[in-house]
């Protein structure tokens, strides 16, 4: 048994209450707010239901040097920035010698993505500071760049030199905060956050989005959104009928996050991405990366996967990307 200092955000109430209930079962002592001392036979992130899902969690053994520290939307942007720029680099350096990512390729993807990958790796070795895309996404409430996911430094490299020329981007999954919808963000999520971040990053692009939850659809300057169900091919046909002439530079699948939904979406969306564009699948579970990359390989497209090292998110900080010849 080891003694741990544990603290977490209470903003995501259901997850926080699950953690509190489990801490009480373990005989934990509540010091103040949601800061506890508890003796456990395994690490708190393994034993406490809801702990990681609070999106802002900290656990430190009171003997030894190992530490668990997770920050997400619930912590707020200033805390996420401090975590990204100051805390996470220390944890990563101690954990894995500063390794940045595990990258795999298919169908000649190494040659296609070499420039972006090399730029990303070189930049992240030299600097841990949040990029402008990180700050744009975080400012709108998206978790793509700092906190639980860390994609935006890679996106900054992938889209290097294209900010002014990219004209159309589509992201599936607006991020509903209605908790009766699968893969929701919880009530503290901000629907449409990523779309607004993309709009601000690409000043000449129209941004399109879609979601299964009609309640979060919206329209703003250079943003249009539509209904689609990733498990129903007919809804894709109906959506594309409303966009008959749109050719996309980028398609991002940040939707249901199941393999079958990703495969159906790929079948009905990749044909809309023009030559020179990219098709991206986000939040791929680490154990499923090869299967998702296999979807790209089976189509004969140059592809890559990147599993970005993270001190807390050892689950789904992974992307799969296809280049359209």
PDB file of C-alpha atoms in Angstrom:
ATOM      1  CA  UNK A   1       0.000   0.000   0.000  1.00  0.00           C
ATOM      2  CA  UNK A   2       1.173   3.529  -0.787  1.00  0.00           C
ATOM      3  CA  UNK A   3       0.020   6.892   0.523  1.00  0.00           C
ATOM      4  CA  UNK A   4      -1.086   9.422  -2.139  1.00  0.00           C
ATOM      5  CA  UNK A   5      -1.997  13.081  -2.261  1.00  0.00           C
ATOM      6  CA  UNK A   6      -4.948  13.342  -4.669  1.00  0.00           C
ATOM      7  CA  UNK A   7      -6.705  16.418  -6.039  1.00  0.00           C
ATOM      8  CA  UNK A   8      -9.176  17.002  -8.873  1.00  0.00           C
ATOM      9  CA  UNK A   9     -11.648  19.493 -10.320  1.00  0.00           C
ATOM     10  CA  UNK A  10     -15.282  19.296  -9.256  1.00  0.00           C
ATOM     11  CA  UNK A  11     -16.639  21.046 -12.352  1.00  0.00           C
ATOM     12  CA  UNK A  12     -17.602  17.800 -14.093  1.00  0.00           C
ATOM     13  CA  UNK A  13     -19.943  16.785 -11.317  1.00  0.00           C
ATOM     14  CA  UNK A  14     -20.820  13.199 -12.230  1.00  0.00           C
ATOM     15  CA  UNK A  15     -17.179  12.150 -12.604  1.00  0.00           C
ATOM     16  CA  UNK A  16     -16.096  14.070  -9.516  1.00  0.00           C
ATOM     17  CA  UNK A  17     -18.802  12.484  -7.389  1.00  0.00           C
ATOM     18  CA  UNK A  18     -17.813   9.009  -8.582  1.00  0.00           C
ATOM     19  CA  UNK A  19     -14.245   9.752  -7.515  1.00  0.00           C
ATOM     20  CA  UNK A  20     -15.336  11.113  -4.119  1.00  0.00           C
ATOM     21  CA  UNK A  21     -17.487   8.045  -3.466  1.00  0.00           C
ATOM     22  CA  UNK A  22     -14.619   5.708  -4.280  1.00  0.00           C
ATOM     23  CA  UNK A  23     -12.182   7.709  -2.144  1.00  0.00           C
ATOM     24  CA  UNK A  24     -14.547   7.350   0.815  1.00  0.00           C
ATOM     25  CA  UNK A  25     -14.595   3.578   0.275  1.00  0.00           C
ATOM     26  CA  UNK A  26     -10.810   3.611   0.516  1.00  0.00           C
ATOM     27  CA  UNK A  27     -10.991   5.528   3.802  1.00  0.00           C
ATOM     28  CA  UNK A  28      -9.473   8.695   2.328  1.00  0.00           C
ATOM     29  CA  UNK A  29      -9.096  11.863   4.386  1.00  0.00           C
ATOM     30  CA  UNK A  30     -10.461  15.057   2.811  1.00  0.00           C
ATOM     31  CA  UNK A  31      -7.996  17.899   3.466  1.00  0.00           C
ATOM     32  CA  UNK A  32      -9.829  20.751   1.698  1.00  0.00           C
ATOM     33  CA  UNK A  33     -12.113  21.137  -1.327  1.00  0.00           C
ATOM     34  CA  UNK A  34     -11.308  18.096  -3.514  1.00  0.00           C
ATOM     35  CA  UNK A  35      -7.842  17.467  -2.105  1.00  0.00           C
ATOM     36  CA  UNK A  36      -7.452  14.143  -0.298  1.00  0.00           C
ATOM     37  CA  UNK A  37      -4.904  11.824   1.283  1.00  0.00           C
ATOM     38  CA  UNK A  38      -5.513   8.133   0.601  1.00  0.00           C
ATOM     39  CA  UNK A  39      -3.683   4.836   1.003  1.00  0.00           C
ATOM     40  CA  UNK A  40      -4.063   2.533  -2.028  1.00  0.00           C
ATOM     41  CA  UNK A  41      -2.491  -0.621  -3.379  1.00  0.00           C
ATOM     42  CA  UNK A  42      -2.443   0.752  -6.936  1.00  0.00           C
ATOM     43  CA  UNK A  43      -2.132   4.230  -8.398  1.00  0.00           C
ATOM     44  CA  UNK A  44      -5.240   6.453  -8.040  1.00  0.00           C
ATOM     45  CA  UNK A  45      -5.626   6.832 -11.807  1.00  0.00           C
ATOM     46  CA  UNK A  46      -6.099   3.052 -11.964  1.00  0.00           C
ATOM     47  CA  UNK A  47      -8.351   2.653  -8.911  1.00  0.00           C
ATOM     48  CA  UNK A  48     -10.713   5.637  -8.940  1.00  0.00           C
ATOM     49  CA  UNK A  49     -13.691   5.626 -11.341  1.00  0.00           C
ATOM     50  CA  UNK A  50     -14.165   9.101 -12.774  1.00  0.00           C
ATOM     51  CA  UNK A  51     -10.742  10.388 -11.681  1.00  0.00           C
ATOM     52  CA  UNK A  52      -9.167  10.791 -15.121  1.00  0.00           C
ATOM     53  CA  UNK A  53     -12.511  11.880 -16.603  1.00  0.00           C
ATOM     54  CA  UNK A  54     -12.676  14.907 -14.289  1.00  0.00           C
ATOM     55  CA  UNK A  55     -10.294  16.438 -16.877  1.00  0.00           C
ATOM     56  CA  UNK A  56      -8.219  18.083 -14.150  1.00  0.00           C
ATOM     57  CA  UNK A  57      -6.564  15.598 -11.824  1.00  0.00           C
ATOM     58  CA  UNK A  58      -3.385  15.284  -9.796  1.00  0.00           C
ATOM     59  CA  UNK A  59      -1.977  12.338  -7.840  1.00  0.00           C
ATOM     60  CA  UNK A  60       1.400  12.160  -6.120  1.00  0.00           C
ATOM     61  CA  UNK A  61       2.728   9.386  -3.890  1.00  0.00           C
ATOM     62  CA  UNK A  62       3.957  10.770  -0.602  1.00  0.00           C
ATOM     63  CA  UNK A  63       6.866   8.338  -0.840  1.00  0.00           C
ATOM     64  CA  UNK A  64       8.808   8.213  -4.109  1.00  0.00           C
ATOM     65  CA  UNK A  65       8.953  10.414  -7.180  1.00  0.00           C
ATOM     66  CA  UNK A  66       6.244   9.134  -9.576  1.00  0.00           C
ATOM     67  CA  UNK A  67       3.472  11.599 -10.341  1.00  0.00           C
ATOM     68  CA  UNK A  68       0.185  11.640 -12.261  1.00  0.00           C
ATOM     69  CA  UNK A  69      -1.002  15.062 -13.446  1.00  0.00           C
ATOM     70  CA  UNK A  70      -3.864  15.533 -15.918  1.00  0.00           C
ATOM     71  CA  UNK A  71      -5.417  18.771 -17.144  1.00  0.00           C
ATOM     72  CA  UNK A  72      -8.410  19.205 -19.459  1.00  0.00           C
ATOM     73  CA  UNK A  73     -11.152  21.691 -20.318  1.00  0.00           C
ATOM     74  CA  UNK A  74     -12.535  21.640 -16.780  1.00  0.00           C
ATOM     75  CA  UNK A  75      -9.387  23.335 -15.486  1.00  0.00           C
ATOM     76  CA  UNK A  76      -9.725  26.417 -17.702  1.00  0.00           C
ATOM     77  CA  UNK A  77      -7.358  27.879 -20.296  1.00  0.00           C
ATOM     78  CA  UNK A  78      -4.760  29.505 -17.973  1.00  0.00           C
ATOM     79  CA  UNK A  79      -4.271  26.237 -16.063  1.00  0.00           C
ATOM     80  CA  UNK A  80      -4.045  24.279 -19.316  1.00  0.00           C
ATOM     81  CA  UNK A  81      -1.352  26.609 -20.634  1.00  0.00           C
ATOM     82  CA  UNK A  82       0.713  26.329 -17.452  1.00  0.00           C
ATOM     83  CA  UNK A  83       0.364  22.557 -17.608  1.00  0.00           C
ATOM     84  CA  UNK A  84       1.352  22.371 -21.290  1.00  0.00           C
ATOM     85  CA  UNK A  85       4.310  24.738 -21.100  1.00  0.00           C
ATOM     86  CA  UNK A  86       5.705  24.036 -17.631  1.00  0.00           C
ATOM     87  CA  UNK A  87       4.399  20.850 -15.979  1.00  0.00           C
ATOM     88  CA  UNK A  88       4.020  18.355 -18.838  1.00  0.00           C
ATOM     89  CA  UNK A  89       7.590  18.763 -20.183  1.00  0.00           C
ATOM     90  CA  UNK A  90       8.976  17.884 -16.757  1.00  0.00           C
ATOM     91  CA  UNK A  91       6.773  14.807 -16.466  1.00  0.00           C
ATOM     92  CA  UNK A  92       7.576  13.624 -19.997  1.00  0.00           C
ATOM     93  CA  UNK A  93      11.306  14.087 -19.527  1.00  0.00           C
ATOM     94  CA  UNK A  94      11.220  12.051 -16.344  1.00  0.00           C
ATOM     95  CA  UNK A  95       8.916   9.407 -17.789  1.00  0.00           C
ATOM     96  CA  UNK A  96      10.345   8.526 -21.180  1.00  0.00           C
ATOM     97  CA  UNK A  97      13.497  10.491 -21.700  1.00  0.00           C
ATOM     98  CA  UNK A  98      11.741  13.200 -23.667  1.00  0.00           C
ATOM     99  CA  UNK A  99      10.304  10.955 -26.414  1.00  0.00           C
ATOM    100  CA  UNK A 100       7.811  12.956 -28.463  1.00  0.00           C
ATOM    101  CA  UNK A 101       5.764  10.519 -30.535  1.00  0.00           C
ATOM    102  CA  UNK A 102       5.486   7.099 -32.138  1.00  0.00           C
ATOM    103  CA  UNK A 103       4.918   7.391 -35.892  1.00  0.00           C
ATOM    104  CA  UNK A 104       3.925   4.730 -38.421  1.00  0.00           C
ATOM    105  CA  UNK A 105       3.391   4.987 -42.184  1.00  0.00           C
ATOM    106  CA  UNK A 106       1.666   3.165 -45.023  1.00  0.00           C
ATOM    107  CA  UNK A 107       1.858   3.317 -48.826  1.00  0.00           C
ATOM    108  CA  UNK A 108       4.853   5.627 -49.023  1.00  0.00           C
ATOM    109  CA  UNK A 109       3.559   7.959 -46.344  1.00  0.00           C
ATOM    110  CA  UNK A 110       7.027   8.565 -44.936  1.00  0.00           C
ATOM    111  CA  UNK A 111       8.082  10.503 -48.032  1.00  0.00           C
ATOM    112  CA  UNK A 112       4.793  12.401 -48.217  1.00  0.00           C
ATOM    113  CA  UNK A 113       4.729  13.493 -44.583  1.00  0.00           C
ATOM    114  CA  UNK A 114       8.487  13.841 -43.976  1.00  0.00           C
ATOM    115  CA  UNK A 115       8.505  17.644 -44.119  1.00  0.00           C
ATOM    116  CA  UNK A 116       5.653  18.021 -41.627  1.00  0.00           C
ATOM    117  CA  UNK A 117       6.944  15.329 -39.270  1.00  0.00           C
ATOM    118  CA  UNK A 118      10.509  16.660 -39.285  1.00  0.00           C
ATOM    119  CA  UNK A 119       9.301  20.200 -38.639  1.00  0.00           C
ATOM    120  CA  UNK A 120       7.027  19.049 -35.828  1.00  0.00           C
ATOM    121  CA  UNK A 121       9.705  16.979 -34.090  1.00  0.00           C
ATOM    122  CA  UNK A 122      12.349  19.687 -34.427  1.00  0.00           C
ATOM    123  CA  UNK A 123      10.003  22.378 -33.139  1.00  0.00           C
ATOM    124  CA  UNK A 124       8.824  20.374 -30.140  1.00  0.00           C
ATOM    125  CA  UNK A 125      12.371  19.435 -29.195  1.00  0.00           C
ATOM    126  CA  UNK A 126      13.310  23.105 -29.099  1.00  0.00           C
ATOM    127  CA  UNK A 127      10.143  24.590 -27.606  1.00  0.00           C
ATOM    128  CA  UNK A 128       7.284  23.507 -25.381  1.00  0.00           C
ATOM    129  CA  UNK A 129       5.397  26.787 -25.753  1.00  0.00           C
ATOM    130  CA  UNK A 130       1.839  26.674 -27.041  1.00  0.00           C
ATOM    131  CA  UNK A 131       1.532  27.611 -30.721  1.00  0.00           C
ATOM    132  CA  UNK A 132      -0.904  30.217 -31.979  1.00  0.00           C
ATOM    133  CA  UNK A 133      -3.235  27.400 -33.085  1.00  0.00           C
ATOM    134  CA  UNK A 134      -3.021  25.909 -29.561  1.00  0.00           C
ATOM    135  CA  UNK A 135      -4.112  29.230 -28.097  1.00  0.00           C
ATOM    136  CA  UNK A 136      -6.886  29.782 -30.642  1.00  0.00           C
ATOM    137  CA  UNK A 137      -8.376  26.353 -29.992  1.00  0.00           C
ATOM    138  CA  UNK A 138      -8.066  26.644 -26.214  1.00  0.00           C
ATOM    139  CA  UNK A 139      -9.535  30.133 -26.254  1.00  0.00           C
ATOM    140  CA  UNK A 140     -12.670  28.844 -27.954  1.00  0.00           C
ATOM    141  CA  UNK A 141     -12.938  25.851 -25.589  1.00  0.00           C
ATOM    142  CA  UNK A 142     -11.485  23.067 -27.754  1.00  0.00           C
ATOM    143  CA  UNK A 143      -9.217  20.375 -26.275  1.00  0.00           C
ATOM    144  CA  UNK A 144      -7.244  19.773 -29.492  1.00  0.00           C
ATOM    145  CA  UNK A 145      -4.188  21.716 -28.490  1.00  0.00           C
ATOM    146  CA  UNK A 146      -3.460  21.770 -24.785  1.00  0.00           C
ATOM    147  CA  UNK A 147      -4.561  19.651 -21.883  1.00  0.00           C
ATOM    148  CA  UNK A 148      -5.952  16.207 -22.691  1.00  0.00           C
ATOM    149  CA  UNK A 149      -5.057  16.225 -26.405  1.00  0.00           C
ATOM    150  CA  UNK A 150      -1.995  17.818 -28.008  1.00  0.00           C
ATOM    151  CA  UNK A 151      -2.667  17.800 -31.747  1.00  0.00           C
ATOM    152  CA  UNK A 152      -2.308  21.456 -32.651  1.00  0.00           C
ATOM    153  CA  UNK A 153       1.513  21.622 -32.657  1.00  0.00           C
ATOM    154  CA  UNK A 154       1.441  18.814 -35.228  1.00  0.00           C
ATOM    155  CA  UNK A 155      -1.310  20.547 -37.205  1.00  0.00           C
ATOM    156  CA  UNK A 156       0.763  23.730 -37.211  1.00  0.00           C
ATOM    157  CA  UNK A 157       3.524  21.731 -38.940  1.00  0.00           C
ATOM    158  CA  UNK A 158       1.160  19.839 -41.256  1.00  0.00           C
ATOM    159  CA  UNK A 159      -0.439  23.051 -42.541  1.00  0.00           C
ATOM    160  CA  UNK A 160       2.775  25.076 -42.661  1.00  0.00           C
ATOM    161  CA  UNK A 161       2.556  27.608 -45.490  1.00  0.00           C
ATOM    162  CA  UNK A 162      -1.142  26.893 -46.133  1.00  0.00           C
ATOM    163  CA  UNK A 163      -2.907  29.239 -43.732  1.00  0.00           C
ATOM    164  CA  UNK A 164      -3.700  31.773 -46.451  1.00  0.00           C
ATOM    165  CA  UNK A 165      -4.423  29.332 -49.284  1.00  0.00           C
ATOM    166  CA  UNK A 166      -6.646  26.734 -47.629  1.00  0.00           C
ATOM    167  CA  UNK A 167     -10.250  27.390 -48.669  1.00  0.00           C
ATOM    168  CA  UNK A 168     -12.486  24.666 -47.199  1.00  0.00           C
ATOM    169  CA  UNK A 169     -12.282  22.531 -44.058  1.00  0.00           C
ATOM    170  CA  UNK A 170     -14.904  20.131 -42.722  1.00  0.00           C
ATOM    171  CA  UNK A 171     -14.974  18.746 -39.181  1.00  0.00           C
ATOM    172  CA  UNK A 172     -17.430  16.036 -38.201  1.00  0.00           C
ATOM    173  CA  UNK A 173     -18.321  16.242 -34.514  1.00  0.00           C
ATOM    174  CA  UNK A 174     -19.189  19.650 -33.077  1.00  0.00           C
ATOM    175  CA  UNK A 175     -18.676  18.502 -29.501  1.00  0.00           C
ATOM    176  CA  UNK A 176     -22.140  18.350 -27.983  1.00  0.00           C
ATOM    177  CA  UNK A 177     -22.534  19.168 -24.299  1.00  0.00           C
ATOM    178  CA  UNK A 178     -25.847  17.310 -24.063  1.00  0.00           C
ATOM    179  CA  UNK A 179     -25.094  14.311 -21.902  1.00  0.00           C
ATOM    180  CA  UNK A 180     -27.767  12.118 -23.525  1.00  0.00           C
ATOM    181  CA  UNK A 181     -25.686  11.978 -26.735  1.00  0.00           C
ATOM    182  CA  UNK A 182     -22.892   9.389 -27.211  1.00  0.00           C
ATOM    183  CA  UNK A 183     -19.324  10.767 -27.113  1.00  0.00           C
ATOM    184  CA  UNK A 184     -20.513  14.039 -25.549  1.00  0.00           C
ATOM    185  CA  UNK A 185     -18.074  16.457 -23.888  1.00  0.00           C
ATOM    186  CA  UNK A 186     -20.074  16.916 -20.700  1.00  0.00           C
ATOM    187  CA  UNK A 187     -22.015  20.032 -19.805  1.00  0.00           C
ATOM    188  CA  UNK A 188     -18.876  22.176 -19.566  1.00  0.00           C
ATOM    189  CA  UNK A 189     -17.954  21.497 -23.196  1.00  0.00           C
ATOM    190  CA  UNK A 190     -18.339  24.201 -25.846  1.00  0.00           C
ATOM    191  CA  UNK A 191     -20.093  23.029 -29.035  1.00  0.00           C
ATOM    192  CA  UNK A 192     -18.432  24.329 -32.182  1.00  0.00           C
ATOM    193  CA  UNK A 193     -15.217  25.319 -30.409  1.00  0.00           C
ATOM    194  CA  UNK A 194     -12.922  23.655 -32.940  1.00  0.00           C
ATOM    195  CA  UNK A 195     -14.789  25.128 -35.901  1.00  0.00           C
ATOM    196  CA  UNK A 196     -14.233  28.616 -34.525  1.00  0.00           C
ATOM    197  CA  UNK A 197     -10.574  27.842 -33.929  1.00  0.00           C
ATOM    198  CA  UNK A 198     -10.144  26.645 -37.521  1.00  0.00           C
ATOM    199  CA  UNK A 199     -11.952  29.727 -38.843  1.00  0.00           C
ATOM    200  CA  UNK A 200      -9.612  32.045 -36.978  1.00  0.00           C
ATOM    201  CA  UNK A 201      -6.529  30.067 -38.033  1.00  0.00           C
ATOM    202  CA  UNK A 202      -7.463  29.898 -41.737  1.00  0.00           C
ATOM    203  CA  UNK A 203      -8.597  33.444 -42.609  1.00  0.00           C
ATOM    204  CA  UNK A 204      -9.706  32.652 -46.169  1.00  0.00           C
ATOM    205  CA  UNK A 205     -11.425  29.322 -45.543  1.00  0.00           C
ATOM    206  CA  UNK A 206     -15.045  28.362 -45.201  1.00  0.00           C
ATOM    207  CA  UNK A 207     -15.550  25.978 -42.298  1.00  0.00           C
ATOM    208  CA  UNK A 208     -18.162  23.225 -42.391  1.00  0.00           C
ATOM    209  CA  UNK A 209     -19.245  20.969 -39.556  1.00  0.00           C
ATOM    210  CA  UNK A 210     -21.748  18.248 -38.779  1.00  0.00           C
ATOM    211  CA  UNK A 211     -23.136  16.444 -35.761  1.00  0.00           C
ATOM    212  CA  UNK A 212     -25.757  13.873 -34.808  1.00  0.00           C
ATOM    213  CA  UNK A 213     -27.148  16.248 -32.157  1.00  0.00           C
ATOM    214  CA  UNK A 214     -29.335  18.768 -33.980  1.00  0.00           C
ATOM    215  CA  UNK A 215     -29.492  20.938 -30.847  1.00  0.00           C
ATOM    216  CA  UNK A 216     -25.898  22.118 -31.261  1.00  0.00           C
ATOM    217  CA  UNK A 217     -26.013  23.007 -34.971  1.00  0.00           C
ATOM    218  CA  UNK A 218     -25.322  26.679 -35.688  1.00  0.00           C
ATOM    219  CA  UNK A 219     -24.220  29.178 -38.321  1.00  0.00           C
ATOM    220  CA  UNK A 220     -21.727  32.018 -37.932  1.00  0.00           C
ATOM    221  CA  UNK A 221     -19.422  34.049 -40.118  1.00  0.00           C
ATOM    222  CA  UNK A 222     -17.733  31.537 -42.511  1.00  0.00           C
ATOM    223  CA  UNK A 223     -19.178  28.570 -40.557  1.00  0.00           C
ATOM    224  CA  UNK A 224     -22.033  26.267 -41.620  1.00  0.00           C
ATOM    225  CA  UNK A 225     -23.154  23.099 -39.832  1.00  0.00           C
ATOM    226  CA  UNK A 226     -25.349  20.164 -40.790  1.00  0.00           C
ATOM    227  CA  UNK A 227     -26.967  17.057 -39.348  1.00  0.00           C
ATOM    228  CA  UNK A 228     -25.299  13.717 -39.980  1.00  0.00           C
ATOM    229  CA  UNK A 229     -25.395  10.325 -38.266  1.00  0.00           C
ATOM    230  CA  UNK A 230     -22.076   8.518 -38.661  1.00  0.00           C
ATOM    231  CA  UNK A 231     -23.894   5.186 -38.506  1.00  0.00           C
ATOM    232  CA  UNK A 232     -26.348   6.023 -41.318  1.00  0.00           C
ATOM    233  CA  UNK A 233     -25.058   6.338 -44.884  1.00  0.00           C
ATOM    234  CA  UNK A 234     -28.252   8.036 -46.067  1.00  0.00           C
ATOM    235  CA  UNK A 235     -27.603  11.044 -43.842  1.00  0.00           C
ATOM    236  CA  UNK A 236     -24.262  11.587 -45.566  1.00  0.00           C
ATOM    237  CA  UNK A 237     -25.983  11.599 -48.953  1.00  0.00           C
ATOM    238  CA  UNK A 238     -28.528  14.123 -47.694  1.00  0.00           C
ATOM    239  CA  UNK A 239     -25.809  16.355 -46.265  1.00  0.00           C
ATOM    240  CA  UNK A 240     -23.589  16.314 -49.353  1.00  0.00           C
ATOM    241  CA  UNK A 241     -26.633  17.151 -51.486  1.00  0.00           C
ATOM    242  CA  UNK A 242     -26.688  20.501 -49.691  1.00  0.00           C
ATOM    243  CA  UNK A 243     -23.018  21.069 -50.592  1.00  0.00           C
ATOM    244  CA  UNK A 244     -22.919  19.896 -54.209  1.00  0.00           C
ATOM    245  CA  UNK A 245     -19.918  21.905 -55.368  1.00  0.00           C
ATOM    246  CA  UNK A 246     -17.757  21.962 -52.234  1.00  0.00           C
ATOM    247  CA  UNK A 247     -14.278  20.461 -52.518  1.00  0.00           C
ATOM    248  CA  UNK A 248     -12.445  20.148 -49.232  1.00  0.00           C
ATOM    249  CA  UNK A 249      -8.814  20.788 -48.376  1.00  0.00           C
ATOM    250  CA  UNK A 250      -9.212  19.011 -45.039  1.00  0.00           C
ATOM    251  CA  UNK A 251     -11.724  16.602 -43.521  1.00  0.00           C
ATOM    252  CA  UNK A 252     -11.472  15.906 -39.770  1.00  0.00           C
ATOM    253  CA  UNK A 253     -13.355  13.013 -38.155  1.00  0.00           C
ATOM    254  CA  UNK A 254     -13.782  13.982 -34.493  1.00  0.00           C
ATOM    255  CA  UNK A 255     -17.129  12.288 -34.087  1.00  0.00           C
ATOM    256  CA  UNK A 256     -18.309   9.054 -32.519  1.00  0.00           C
ATOM    257  CA  UNK A 257     -14.830   7.490 -32.202  1.00  0.00           C
ATOM    258  CA  UNK A 258     -15.827   3.927 -33.026  1.00  0.00           C
ATOM    259  CA  UNK A 259     -14.187   1.861 -35.752  1.00  0.00           C
ATOM    260  CA  UNK A 260     -17.412   1.132 -37.645  1.00  0.00           C
ATOM    261  CA  UNK A 261     -18.427   4.803 -37.602  1.00  0.00           C
ATOM    262  CA  UNK A 262     -14.965   5.846 -38.773  1.00  0.00           C
ATOM    263  CA  UNK A 263     -15.059   3.335 -41.627  1.00  0.00           C
ATOM    264  CA  UNK A 264     -18.512   4.438 -42.814  1.00  0.00           C
ATOM    265  CA  UNK A 265     -17.483   8.090 -42.583  1.00  0.00           C
ATOM    266  CA  UNK A 266     -14.340   7.414 -44.599  1.00  0.00           C
ATOM    267  CA  UNK A 267     -16.404   5.655 -47.261  1.00  0.00           C
ATOM    268  CA  UNK A 268     -18.765   8.618 -47.620  1.00  0.00           C
ATOM    269  CA  UNK A 269     -16.434  11.576 -47.071  1.00  0.00           C
ATOM    270  CA  UNK A 270     -13.000  10.936 -48.512  1.00  0.00           C
ATOM    271  CA  UNK A 271     -14.236  11.467 -52.058  1.00  0.00           C
ATOM    272  CA  UNK A 272     -14.972  15.080 -51.127  1.00  0.00           C
ATOM    273  CA  UNK A 273     -11.324  15.836 -50.310  1.00  0.00           C
ATOM    274  CA  UNK A 274      -9.462  17.253 -53.288  1.00  0.00           C
ATOM    275  CA  UNK A 275      -5.998  16.399 -54.529  1.00  0.00           C
ATOM    276  CA  UNK A 276      -3.363  17.729 -52.159  1.00  0.00           C
ATOM    277  CA  UNK A 277      -5.763  17.605 -49.226  1.00  0.00           C
ATOM    278  CA  UNK A 278      -5.786  15.634 -45.990  1.00  0.00           C
ATOM    279  CA  UNK A 279      -8.229  13.288 -44.276  1.00  0.00           C
ATOM    280  CA  UNK A 280      -7.715  13.126 -40.498  1.00  0.00           C
ATOM    281  CA  UNK A 281      -9.148  10.823 -37.828  1.00  0.00           C
ATOM    282  CA  UNK A 282      -8.748  12.120 -34.273  1.00  0.00           C
ATOM    283  CA  UNK A 283      -8.827  10.521 -30.814  1.00  0.00           C
ATOM    284  CA  UNK A 284      -7.897   7.026 -31.976  1.00  0.00           C
ATOM    285  CA  UNK A 285      -7.398   4.652 -29.065  1.00  0.00           C
ATOM    286  CA  UNK A 286      -3.769   3.628 -28.809  1.00  0.00           C
ATOM    287  CA  UNK A 287      -4.579  -0.078 -29.171  1.00  0.00           C
ATOM    288  CA  UNK A 288      -6.603   0.632 -32.345  1.00  0.00           C
ATOM    289  CA  UNK A 289      -4.058   2.723 -34.245  1.00  0.00           C
ATOM    290  CA  UNK A 290      -2.956  -0.108 -36.552  1.00  0.00           C
ATOM    291  CA  UNK A 291      -6.552  -0.955 -37.462  1.00  0.00           C
ATOM    292  CA  UNK A 292      -7.353   2.661 -38.333  1.00  0.00           C
ATOM    293  CA  UNK A 293      -4.157   3.059 -40.323  1.00  0.00           C
ATOM    294  CA  UNK A 294      -5.211  -0.122 -42.094  1.00  0.00           C
ATOM    295  CA  UNK A 295      -8.332   1.674 -43.358  1.00  0.00           C
ATOM    296  CA  UNK A 296      -6.069   4.143 -45.136  1.00  0.00           C
ATOM    297  CA  UNK A 297      -3.674   1.451 -46.357  1.00  0.00           C
ATOM    298  CA  UNK A 298      -6.527  -0.568 -47.854  1.00  0.00           C
ATOM    299  CA  UNK A 299      -7.426   2.392 -50.074  1.00  0.00           C
ATOM    300  CA  UNK A 300      -3.883   2.664 -51.384  1.00  0.00           C
ATOM    301  CA  UNK A 301      -3.442   6.149 -49.950  1.00  0.00           C
ATOM    302  CA  UNK A 302      -0.230   7.467 -48.393  1.00  0.00           C
ATOM    303  CA  UNK A 303      -0.897   7.608 -44.675  1.00  0.00           C
ATOM    304  CA  UNK A 304       0.582   8.024 -41.244  1.00  0.00           C
ATOM    305  CA  UNK A 305      -0.371   7.605 -37.616  1.00  0.00           C
ATOM    306  CA  UNK A 306       1.075   9.605 -34.770  1.00  0.00           C
ATOM    307  CA  UNK A 307       0.769   8.590 -31.124  1.00  0.00           C
ATOM    308  CA  UNK A 308       1.865  11.717 -29.277  1.00  0.00           C
ATOM    309  CA  UNK A 309       3.524  11.184 -25.925  1.00  0.00           C
ATOM    310  CA  UNK A 310       1.518  12.592 -23.029  1.00  0.00           C
ATOM    311  CA  UNK A 311       2.144  12.355 -19.290  1.00  0.00           C
ATOM    312  CA  UNK A 312      -1.497  11.521 -18.510  1.00  0.00           C
ATOM    313  CA  UNK A 313      -3.421  10.690 -21.685  1.00  0.00           C
ATOM    314  CA  UNK A 314      -2.078   7.243 -22.502  1.00  0.00           C
ATOM    315  CA  UNK A 315      -5.384   6.351 -24.156  1.00  0.00           C
ATOM    316  CA  UNK A 316      -6.304   8.367 -27.243  1.00  0.00           C
ATOM    317  CA  UNK A 317      -3.786  11.119 -28.012  1.00  0.00           C
ATOM    318  CA  UNK A 318      -3.441   9.621 -31.496  1.00  0.00           C
ATOM    319  CA  UNK A 319      -4.156  10.756 -35.060  1.00  0.00           C
ATOM    320  CA  UNK A 320      -4.396   8.900 -38.354  1.00  0.00           C
ATOM    321  CA  UNK A 321      -3.840  11.040 -41.457  1.00  0.00           C
ATOM    322  CA  UNK A 322      -4.229  10.291 -45.164  1.00  0.00           C
ATOM    323  CA  UNK A 323      -2.835  12.412 -47.992  1.00  0.00           C
ATOM    324  CA  UNK A 324      -4.945  12.661 -51.136  1.00  0.00           C
ATOM    325  CA  UNK A 325      -2.700  12.396 -54.240  1.00  0.00           C
TER     326      UNK A 325
END
